[in-house]
Short mmCIF file of the N, C-alpha and C atoms (twelve columns), coordinates in Angstrom:
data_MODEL
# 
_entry.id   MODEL 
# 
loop_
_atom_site.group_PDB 
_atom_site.id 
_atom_site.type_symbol 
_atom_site.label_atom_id 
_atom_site.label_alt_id 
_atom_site.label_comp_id 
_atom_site.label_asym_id 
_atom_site.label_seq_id 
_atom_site.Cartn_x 
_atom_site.Cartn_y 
_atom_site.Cartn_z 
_atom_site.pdbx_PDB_model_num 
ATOM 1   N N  . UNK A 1  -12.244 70.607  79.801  1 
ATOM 2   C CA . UNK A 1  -11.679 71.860  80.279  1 
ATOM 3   C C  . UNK A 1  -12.341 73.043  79.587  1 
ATOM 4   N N  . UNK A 2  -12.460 73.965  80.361  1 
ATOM 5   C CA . UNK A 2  -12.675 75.295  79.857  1 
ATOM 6   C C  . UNK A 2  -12.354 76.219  79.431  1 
ATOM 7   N N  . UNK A 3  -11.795 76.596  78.396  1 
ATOM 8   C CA . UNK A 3  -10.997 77.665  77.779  1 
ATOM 9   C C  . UNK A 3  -11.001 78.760  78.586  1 
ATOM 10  N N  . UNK A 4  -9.993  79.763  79.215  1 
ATOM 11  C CA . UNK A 4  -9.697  80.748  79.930  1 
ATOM 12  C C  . UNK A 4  -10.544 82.142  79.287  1 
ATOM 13  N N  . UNK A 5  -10.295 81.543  77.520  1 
ATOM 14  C CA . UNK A 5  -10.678 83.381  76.946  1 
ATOM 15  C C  . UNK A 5  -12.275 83.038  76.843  1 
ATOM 16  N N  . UNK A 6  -13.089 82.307  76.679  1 
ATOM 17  C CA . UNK A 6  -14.668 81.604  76.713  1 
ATOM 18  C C  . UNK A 6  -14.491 82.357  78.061  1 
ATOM 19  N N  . UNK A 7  -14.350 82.046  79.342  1 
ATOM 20  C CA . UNK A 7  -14.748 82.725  80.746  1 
ATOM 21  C C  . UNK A 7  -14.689 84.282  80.978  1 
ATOM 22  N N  . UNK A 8  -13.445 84.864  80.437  1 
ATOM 23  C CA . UNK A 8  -13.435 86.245  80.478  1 
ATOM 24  C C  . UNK A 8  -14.339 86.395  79.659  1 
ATOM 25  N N  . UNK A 9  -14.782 86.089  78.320  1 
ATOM 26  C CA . UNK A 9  -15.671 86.803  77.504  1 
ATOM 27  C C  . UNK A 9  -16.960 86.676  78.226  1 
ATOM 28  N N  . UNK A 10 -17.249 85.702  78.866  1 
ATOM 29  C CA . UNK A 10 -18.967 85.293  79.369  1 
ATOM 30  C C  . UNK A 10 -19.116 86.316  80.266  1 
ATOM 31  N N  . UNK A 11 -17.479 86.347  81.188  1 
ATOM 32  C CA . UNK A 11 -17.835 87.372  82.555  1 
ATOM 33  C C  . UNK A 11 -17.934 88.847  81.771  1 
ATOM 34  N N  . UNK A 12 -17.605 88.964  81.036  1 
ATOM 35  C CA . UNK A 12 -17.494 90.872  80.719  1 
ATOM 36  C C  . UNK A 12 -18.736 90.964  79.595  1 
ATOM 37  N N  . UNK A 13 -19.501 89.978  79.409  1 
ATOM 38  C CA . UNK A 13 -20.395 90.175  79.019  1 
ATOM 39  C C  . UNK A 13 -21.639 90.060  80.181  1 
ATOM 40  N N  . UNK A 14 -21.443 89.094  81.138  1 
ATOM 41  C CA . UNK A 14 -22.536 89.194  82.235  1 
ATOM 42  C C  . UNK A 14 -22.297 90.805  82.926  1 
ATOM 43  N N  . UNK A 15 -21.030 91.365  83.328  1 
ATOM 44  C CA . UNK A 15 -20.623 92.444  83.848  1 
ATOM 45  C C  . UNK A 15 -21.199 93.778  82.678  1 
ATOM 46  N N  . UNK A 16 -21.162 93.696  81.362  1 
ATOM 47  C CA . UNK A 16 -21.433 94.975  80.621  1 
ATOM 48  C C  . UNK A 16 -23.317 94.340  81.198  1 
ATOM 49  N N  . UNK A 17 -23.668 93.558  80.796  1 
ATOM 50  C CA . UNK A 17 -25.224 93.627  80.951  1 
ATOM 51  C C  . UNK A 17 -25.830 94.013  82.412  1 
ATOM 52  N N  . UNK A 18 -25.192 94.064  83.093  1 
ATOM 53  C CA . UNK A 18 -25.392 94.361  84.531  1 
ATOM 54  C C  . UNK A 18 -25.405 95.872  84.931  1 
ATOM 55  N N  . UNK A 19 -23.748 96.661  84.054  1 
ATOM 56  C CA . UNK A 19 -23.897 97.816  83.831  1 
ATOM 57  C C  . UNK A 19 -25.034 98.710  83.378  1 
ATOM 58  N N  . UNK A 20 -25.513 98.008  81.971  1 
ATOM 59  C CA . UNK A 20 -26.339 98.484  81.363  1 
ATOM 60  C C  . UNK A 20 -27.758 98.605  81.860  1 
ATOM 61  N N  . UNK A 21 -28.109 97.706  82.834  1 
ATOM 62  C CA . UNK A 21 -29.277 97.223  82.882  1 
ATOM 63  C C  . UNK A 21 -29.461 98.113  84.500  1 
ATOM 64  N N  . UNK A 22 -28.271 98.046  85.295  1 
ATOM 65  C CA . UNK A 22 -28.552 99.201  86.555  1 
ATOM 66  C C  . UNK A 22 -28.198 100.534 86.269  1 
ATOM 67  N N  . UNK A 23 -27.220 101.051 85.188  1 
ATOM 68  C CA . UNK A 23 -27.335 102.793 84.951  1 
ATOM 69  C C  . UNK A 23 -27.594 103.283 83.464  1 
ATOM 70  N N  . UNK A 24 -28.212 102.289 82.941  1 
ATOM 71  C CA . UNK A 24 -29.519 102.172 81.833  1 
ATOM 72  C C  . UNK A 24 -30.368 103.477 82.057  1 
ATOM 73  N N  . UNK A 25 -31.133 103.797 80.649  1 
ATOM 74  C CA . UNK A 25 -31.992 104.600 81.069  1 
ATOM 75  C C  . UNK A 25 -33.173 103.393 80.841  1 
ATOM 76  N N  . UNK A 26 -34.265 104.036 81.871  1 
ATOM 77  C CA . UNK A 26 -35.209 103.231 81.919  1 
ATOM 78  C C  . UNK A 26 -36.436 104.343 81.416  1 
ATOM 79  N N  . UNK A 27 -37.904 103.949 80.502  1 
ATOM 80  C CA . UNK A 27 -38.658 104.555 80.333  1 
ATOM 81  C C  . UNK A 27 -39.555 105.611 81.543  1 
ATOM 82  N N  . UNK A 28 -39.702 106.334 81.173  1 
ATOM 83  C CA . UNK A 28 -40.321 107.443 82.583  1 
ATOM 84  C C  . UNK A 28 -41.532 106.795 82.693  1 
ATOM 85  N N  . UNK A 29 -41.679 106.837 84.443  1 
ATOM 86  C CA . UNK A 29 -43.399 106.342 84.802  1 
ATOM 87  C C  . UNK A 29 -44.283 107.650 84.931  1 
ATOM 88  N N  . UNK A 30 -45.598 107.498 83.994  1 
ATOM 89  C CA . UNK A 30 -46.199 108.201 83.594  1 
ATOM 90  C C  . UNK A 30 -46.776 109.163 85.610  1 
ATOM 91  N N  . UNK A 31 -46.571 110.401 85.294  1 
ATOM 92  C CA . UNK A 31 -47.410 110.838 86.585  1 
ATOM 93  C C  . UNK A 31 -48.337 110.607 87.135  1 
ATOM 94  N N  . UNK A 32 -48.848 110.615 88.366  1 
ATOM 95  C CA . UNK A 32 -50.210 109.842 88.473  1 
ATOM 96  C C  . UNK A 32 -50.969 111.158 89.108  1 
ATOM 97  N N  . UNK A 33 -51.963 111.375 88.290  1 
ATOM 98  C CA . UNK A 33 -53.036 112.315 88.460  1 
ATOM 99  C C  . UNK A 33 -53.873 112.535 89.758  1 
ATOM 100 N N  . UNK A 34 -53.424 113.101 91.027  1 
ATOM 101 C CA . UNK A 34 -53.723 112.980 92.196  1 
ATOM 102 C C  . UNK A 34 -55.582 114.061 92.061  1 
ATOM 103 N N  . UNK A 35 -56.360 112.851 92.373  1 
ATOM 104 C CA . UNK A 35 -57.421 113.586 92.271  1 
ATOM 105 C C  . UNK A 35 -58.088 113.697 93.669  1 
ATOM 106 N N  . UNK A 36 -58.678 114.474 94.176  1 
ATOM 107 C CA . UNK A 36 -59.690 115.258 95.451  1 
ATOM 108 C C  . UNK A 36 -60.163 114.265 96.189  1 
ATOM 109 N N  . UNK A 37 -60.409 113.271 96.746  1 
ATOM 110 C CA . UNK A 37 -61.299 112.193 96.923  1 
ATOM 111 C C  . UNK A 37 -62.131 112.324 98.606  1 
ATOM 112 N N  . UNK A 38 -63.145 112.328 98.808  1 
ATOM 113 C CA . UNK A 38 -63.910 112.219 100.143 1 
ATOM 114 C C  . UNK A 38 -63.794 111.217 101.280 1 
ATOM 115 N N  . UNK A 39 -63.985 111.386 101.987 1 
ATOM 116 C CA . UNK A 39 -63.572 110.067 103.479 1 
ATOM 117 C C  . UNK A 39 -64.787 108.853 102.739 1 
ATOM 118 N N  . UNK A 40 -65.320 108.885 102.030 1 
ATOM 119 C CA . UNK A 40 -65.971 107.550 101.231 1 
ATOM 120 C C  . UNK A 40 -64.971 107.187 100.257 1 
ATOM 121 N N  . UNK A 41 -64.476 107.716 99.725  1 
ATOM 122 C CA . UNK A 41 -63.414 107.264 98.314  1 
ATOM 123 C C  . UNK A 41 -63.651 107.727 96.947  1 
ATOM 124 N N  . UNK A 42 -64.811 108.326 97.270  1 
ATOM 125 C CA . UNK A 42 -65.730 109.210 95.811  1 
ATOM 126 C C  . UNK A 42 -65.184 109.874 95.290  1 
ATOM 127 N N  . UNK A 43 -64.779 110.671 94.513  1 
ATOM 128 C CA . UNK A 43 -64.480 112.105 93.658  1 
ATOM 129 C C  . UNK A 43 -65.855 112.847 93.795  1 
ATOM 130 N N  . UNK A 44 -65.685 113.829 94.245  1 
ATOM 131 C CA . UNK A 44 -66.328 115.202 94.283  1 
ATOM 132 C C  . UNK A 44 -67.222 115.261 92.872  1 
ATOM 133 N N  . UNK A 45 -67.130 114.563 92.045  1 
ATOM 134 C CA . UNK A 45 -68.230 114.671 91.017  1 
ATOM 135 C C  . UNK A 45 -69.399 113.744 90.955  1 
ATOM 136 N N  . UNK A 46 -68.715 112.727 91.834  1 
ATOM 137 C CA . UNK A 46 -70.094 111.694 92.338  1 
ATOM 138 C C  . UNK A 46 -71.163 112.560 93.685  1 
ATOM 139 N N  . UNK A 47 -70.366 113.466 94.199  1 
ATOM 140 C CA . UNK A 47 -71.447 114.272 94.912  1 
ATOM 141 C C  . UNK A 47 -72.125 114.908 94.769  1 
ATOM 142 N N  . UNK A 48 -73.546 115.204 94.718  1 
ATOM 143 C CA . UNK A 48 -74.208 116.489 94.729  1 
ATOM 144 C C  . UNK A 48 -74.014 117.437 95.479  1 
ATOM 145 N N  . UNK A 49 -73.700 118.668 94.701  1 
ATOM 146 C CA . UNK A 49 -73.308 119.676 95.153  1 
ATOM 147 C C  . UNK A 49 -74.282 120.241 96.349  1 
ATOM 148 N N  . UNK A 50 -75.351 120.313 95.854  1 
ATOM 149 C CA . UNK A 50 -76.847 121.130 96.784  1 
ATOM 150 C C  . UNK A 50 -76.950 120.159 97.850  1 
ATOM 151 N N  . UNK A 51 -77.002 119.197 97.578  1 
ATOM 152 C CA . UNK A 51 -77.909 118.219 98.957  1 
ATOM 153 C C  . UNK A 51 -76.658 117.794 99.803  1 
ATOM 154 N N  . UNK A 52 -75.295 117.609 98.608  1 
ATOM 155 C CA . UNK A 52 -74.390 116.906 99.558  1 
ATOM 156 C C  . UNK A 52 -74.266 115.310 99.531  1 
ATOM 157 N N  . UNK A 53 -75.317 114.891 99.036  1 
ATOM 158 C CA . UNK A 53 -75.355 113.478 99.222  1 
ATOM 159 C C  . UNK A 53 -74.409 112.762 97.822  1 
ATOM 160 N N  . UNK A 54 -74.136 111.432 98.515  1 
ATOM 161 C CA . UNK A 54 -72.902 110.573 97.503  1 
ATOM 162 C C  . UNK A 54 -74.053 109.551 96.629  1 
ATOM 163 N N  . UNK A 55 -73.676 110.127 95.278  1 
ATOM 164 C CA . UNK A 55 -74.578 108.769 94.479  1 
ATOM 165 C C  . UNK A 55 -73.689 107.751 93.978  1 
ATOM 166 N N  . UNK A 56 -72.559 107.534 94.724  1 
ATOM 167 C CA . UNK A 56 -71.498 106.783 94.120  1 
ATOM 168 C C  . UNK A 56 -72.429 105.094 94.993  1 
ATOM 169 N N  . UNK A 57 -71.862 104.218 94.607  1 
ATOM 170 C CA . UNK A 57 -71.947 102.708 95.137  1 
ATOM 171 C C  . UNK A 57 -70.897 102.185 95.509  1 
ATOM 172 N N  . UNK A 58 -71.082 101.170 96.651  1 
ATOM 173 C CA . UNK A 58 -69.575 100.488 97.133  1 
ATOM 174 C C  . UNK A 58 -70.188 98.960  96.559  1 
ATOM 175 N N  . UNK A 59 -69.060 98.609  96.620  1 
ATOM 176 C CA . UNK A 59 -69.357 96.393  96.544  1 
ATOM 177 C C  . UNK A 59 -69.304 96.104  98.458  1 
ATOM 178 N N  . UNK A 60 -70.035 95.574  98.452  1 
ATOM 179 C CA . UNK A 60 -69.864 95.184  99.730  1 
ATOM 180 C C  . UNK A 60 -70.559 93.914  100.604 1 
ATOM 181 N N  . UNK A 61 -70.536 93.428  101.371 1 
ATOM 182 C CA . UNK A 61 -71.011 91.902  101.513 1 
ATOM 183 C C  . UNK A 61 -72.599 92.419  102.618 1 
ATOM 184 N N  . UNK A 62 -73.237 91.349  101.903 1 
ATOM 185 C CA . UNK A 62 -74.634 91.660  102.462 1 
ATOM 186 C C  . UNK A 62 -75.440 90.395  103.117 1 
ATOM 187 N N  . UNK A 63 -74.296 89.139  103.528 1 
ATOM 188 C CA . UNK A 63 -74.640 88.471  104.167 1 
ATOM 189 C C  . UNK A 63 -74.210 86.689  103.509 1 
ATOM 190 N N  . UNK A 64 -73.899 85.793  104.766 1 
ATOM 191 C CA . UNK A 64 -73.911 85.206  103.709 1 
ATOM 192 C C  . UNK A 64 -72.970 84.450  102.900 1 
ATOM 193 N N  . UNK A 65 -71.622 85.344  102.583 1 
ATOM 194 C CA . UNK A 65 -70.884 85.615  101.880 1 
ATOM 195 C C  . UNK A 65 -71.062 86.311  100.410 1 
ATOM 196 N N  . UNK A 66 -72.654 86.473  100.305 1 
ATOM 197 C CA . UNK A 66 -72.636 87.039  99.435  1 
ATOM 198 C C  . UNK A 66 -72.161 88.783  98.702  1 
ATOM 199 N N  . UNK A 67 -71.855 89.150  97.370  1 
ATOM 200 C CA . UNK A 67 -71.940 90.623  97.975  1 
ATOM 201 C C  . UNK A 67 -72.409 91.232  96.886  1 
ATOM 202 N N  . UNK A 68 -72.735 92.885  96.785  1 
ATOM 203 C CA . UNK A 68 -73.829 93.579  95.565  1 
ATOM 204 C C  . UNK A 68 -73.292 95.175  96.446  1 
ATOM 205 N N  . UNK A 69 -73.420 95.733  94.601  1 
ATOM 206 C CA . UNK A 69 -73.230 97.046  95.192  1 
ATOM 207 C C  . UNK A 69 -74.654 97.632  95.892  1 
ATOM 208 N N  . UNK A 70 -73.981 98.209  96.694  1 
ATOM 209 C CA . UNK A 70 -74.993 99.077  97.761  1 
ATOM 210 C C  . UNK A 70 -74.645 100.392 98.106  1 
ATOM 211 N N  . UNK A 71 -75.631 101.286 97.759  1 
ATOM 212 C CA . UNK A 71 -75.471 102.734 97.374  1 
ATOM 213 C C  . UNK A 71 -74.410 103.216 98.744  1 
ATOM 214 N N  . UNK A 72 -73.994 104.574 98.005  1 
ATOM 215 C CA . UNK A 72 -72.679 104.731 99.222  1 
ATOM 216 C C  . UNK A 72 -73.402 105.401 100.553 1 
ATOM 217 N N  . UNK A 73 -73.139 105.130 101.738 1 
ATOM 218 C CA . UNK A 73 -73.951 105.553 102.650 1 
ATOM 219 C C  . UNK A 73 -73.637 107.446 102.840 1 
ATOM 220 N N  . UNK A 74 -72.484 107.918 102.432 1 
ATOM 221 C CA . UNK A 74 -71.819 109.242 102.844 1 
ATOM 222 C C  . UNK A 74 -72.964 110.147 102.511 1 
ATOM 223 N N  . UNK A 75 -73.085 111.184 103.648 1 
ATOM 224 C CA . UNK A 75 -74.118 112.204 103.113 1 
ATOM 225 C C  . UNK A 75 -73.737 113.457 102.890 1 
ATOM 226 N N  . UNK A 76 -72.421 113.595 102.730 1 
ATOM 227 C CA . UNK A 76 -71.520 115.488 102.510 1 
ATOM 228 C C  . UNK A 76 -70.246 115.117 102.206 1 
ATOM 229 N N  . UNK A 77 -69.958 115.546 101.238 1 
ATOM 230 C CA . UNK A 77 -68.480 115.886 100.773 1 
ATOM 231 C C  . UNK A 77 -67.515 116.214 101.631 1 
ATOM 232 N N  . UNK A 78 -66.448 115.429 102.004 1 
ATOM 233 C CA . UNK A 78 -65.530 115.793 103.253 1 
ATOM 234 C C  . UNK A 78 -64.297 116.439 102.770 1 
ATOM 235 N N  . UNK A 79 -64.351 116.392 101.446 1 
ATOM 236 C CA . UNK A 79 -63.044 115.995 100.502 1 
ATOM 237 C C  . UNK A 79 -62.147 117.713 100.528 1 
ATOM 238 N N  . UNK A 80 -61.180 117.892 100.091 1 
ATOM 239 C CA . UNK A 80 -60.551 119.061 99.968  1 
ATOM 240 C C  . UNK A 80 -61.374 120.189 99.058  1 
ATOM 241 N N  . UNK A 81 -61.887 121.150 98.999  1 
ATOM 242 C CA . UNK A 81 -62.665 121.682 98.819  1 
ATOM 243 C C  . UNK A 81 -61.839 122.446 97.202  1 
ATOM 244 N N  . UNK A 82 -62.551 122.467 95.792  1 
ATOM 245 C CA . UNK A 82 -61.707 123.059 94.299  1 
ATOM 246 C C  . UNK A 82 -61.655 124.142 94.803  1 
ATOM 247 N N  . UNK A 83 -60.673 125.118 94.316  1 
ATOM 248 C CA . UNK A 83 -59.633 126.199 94.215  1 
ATOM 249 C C  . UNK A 83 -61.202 127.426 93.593  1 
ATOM 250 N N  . UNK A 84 -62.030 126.408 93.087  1 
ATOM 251 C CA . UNK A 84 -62.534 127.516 91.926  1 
ATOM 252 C C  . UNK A 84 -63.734 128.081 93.130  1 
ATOM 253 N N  . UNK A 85 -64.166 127.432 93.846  1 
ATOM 254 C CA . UNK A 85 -65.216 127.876 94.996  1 
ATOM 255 C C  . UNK A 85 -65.052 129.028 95.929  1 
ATOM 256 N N  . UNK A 86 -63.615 129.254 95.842  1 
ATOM 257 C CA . UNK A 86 -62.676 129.913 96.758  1 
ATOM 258 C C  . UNK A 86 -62.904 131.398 95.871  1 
ATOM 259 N N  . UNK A 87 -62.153 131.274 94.712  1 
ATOM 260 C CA . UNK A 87 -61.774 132.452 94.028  1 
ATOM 261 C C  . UNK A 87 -63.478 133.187 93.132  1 
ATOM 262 N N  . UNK A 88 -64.355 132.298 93.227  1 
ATOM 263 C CA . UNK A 88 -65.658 132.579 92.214  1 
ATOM 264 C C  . UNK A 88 -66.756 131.982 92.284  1 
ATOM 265 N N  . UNK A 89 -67.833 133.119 92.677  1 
ATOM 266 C CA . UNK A 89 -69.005 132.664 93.432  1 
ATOM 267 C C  . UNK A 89 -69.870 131.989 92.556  1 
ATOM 268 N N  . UNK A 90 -70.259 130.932 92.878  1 
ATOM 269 C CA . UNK A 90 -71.002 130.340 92.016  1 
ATOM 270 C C  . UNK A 90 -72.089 130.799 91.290  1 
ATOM 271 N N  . UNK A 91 -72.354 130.213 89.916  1 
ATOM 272 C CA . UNK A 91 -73.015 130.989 88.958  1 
ATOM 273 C C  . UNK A 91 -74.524 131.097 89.366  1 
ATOM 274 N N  . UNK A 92 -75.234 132.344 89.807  1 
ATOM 275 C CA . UNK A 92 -76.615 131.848 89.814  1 
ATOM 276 C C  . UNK A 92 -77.640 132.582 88.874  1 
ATOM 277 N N  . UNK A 93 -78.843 131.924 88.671  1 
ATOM 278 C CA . UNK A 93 -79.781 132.656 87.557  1 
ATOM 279 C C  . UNK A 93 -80.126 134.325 87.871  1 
ATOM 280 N N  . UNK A 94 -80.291 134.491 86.959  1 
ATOM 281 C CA . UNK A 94 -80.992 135.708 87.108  1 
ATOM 282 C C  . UNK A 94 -81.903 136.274 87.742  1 
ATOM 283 N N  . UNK A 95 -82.193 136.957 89.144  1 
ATOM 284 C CA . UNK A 95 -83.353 137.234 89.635  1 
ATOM 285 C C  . UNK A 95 -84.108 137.923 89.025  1 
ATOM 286 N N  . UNK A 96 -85.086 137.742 89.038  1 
ATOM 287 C CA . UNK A 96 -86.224 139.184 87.714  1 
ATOM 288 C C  . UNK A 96 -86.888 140.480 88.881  1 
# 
C-alpha cells in the first residue's frame, strides 16, 4: 500500500515544478542581428561596389553527386540599399 501523505507530497511537488518551470523566468534569447542580404544570399560586403559583381562562393553540385564551391554567379547587388548612400555622397579623391 501506498501511504496517502507520500502521494500528496509527490503530487505538489510534480504540481510546484510544473508551476515553476511554465511561469519561470527563462534566460533572454539573444537578438538576432538582421543583416542586408542580396537575392544571392551575400551581404553587401561580399560585393563590389564599382563593378557590382559577387565574389562570394556557393557549395553546389557539379555533377555526379559530387559538389565544390563555385564562384557566386550574381552580377549586382539587389539587396536593400545602406542608409549612408542616401544621406552622403561618396568620398571621392581630389581632382587637381
Amino acid at each position: 500500500m501506498i501511504d496517502p501523505l507520500s502521494l500528496l507530497i509527490g503530487a505538489g511537488l510534480v504540481g510546484g515544478g510544473w508551476v515553476l518551470g511554465r511561469f519561470g523566468s527563462r534566460p533572454a534569447k539573444k537578438a538576432a542581428q538582421a543583416t542586408a542580404l542580396c537575392g544571392c544570399g551575400h551581404d553587401l560586403a561580399v560585393h563590389d561596389r564599382d563593378a557590382g559583381a559577387c565574389h562570394g562562393e556557393t557549395f553546389r553540385k557539379i555533377g555526379n553527386g559530387l559538389k565544390a564551391w563555385v564562384p557566386c554567379p550574381c552580377r549586382r547587388y539587389t539587396g536593400p540599399i545602406p542608409l549612408e548612400e542616401f544621406f552622403t555622397p561618396p568620398s571621392l579623391p581630389p581632382t587637381p
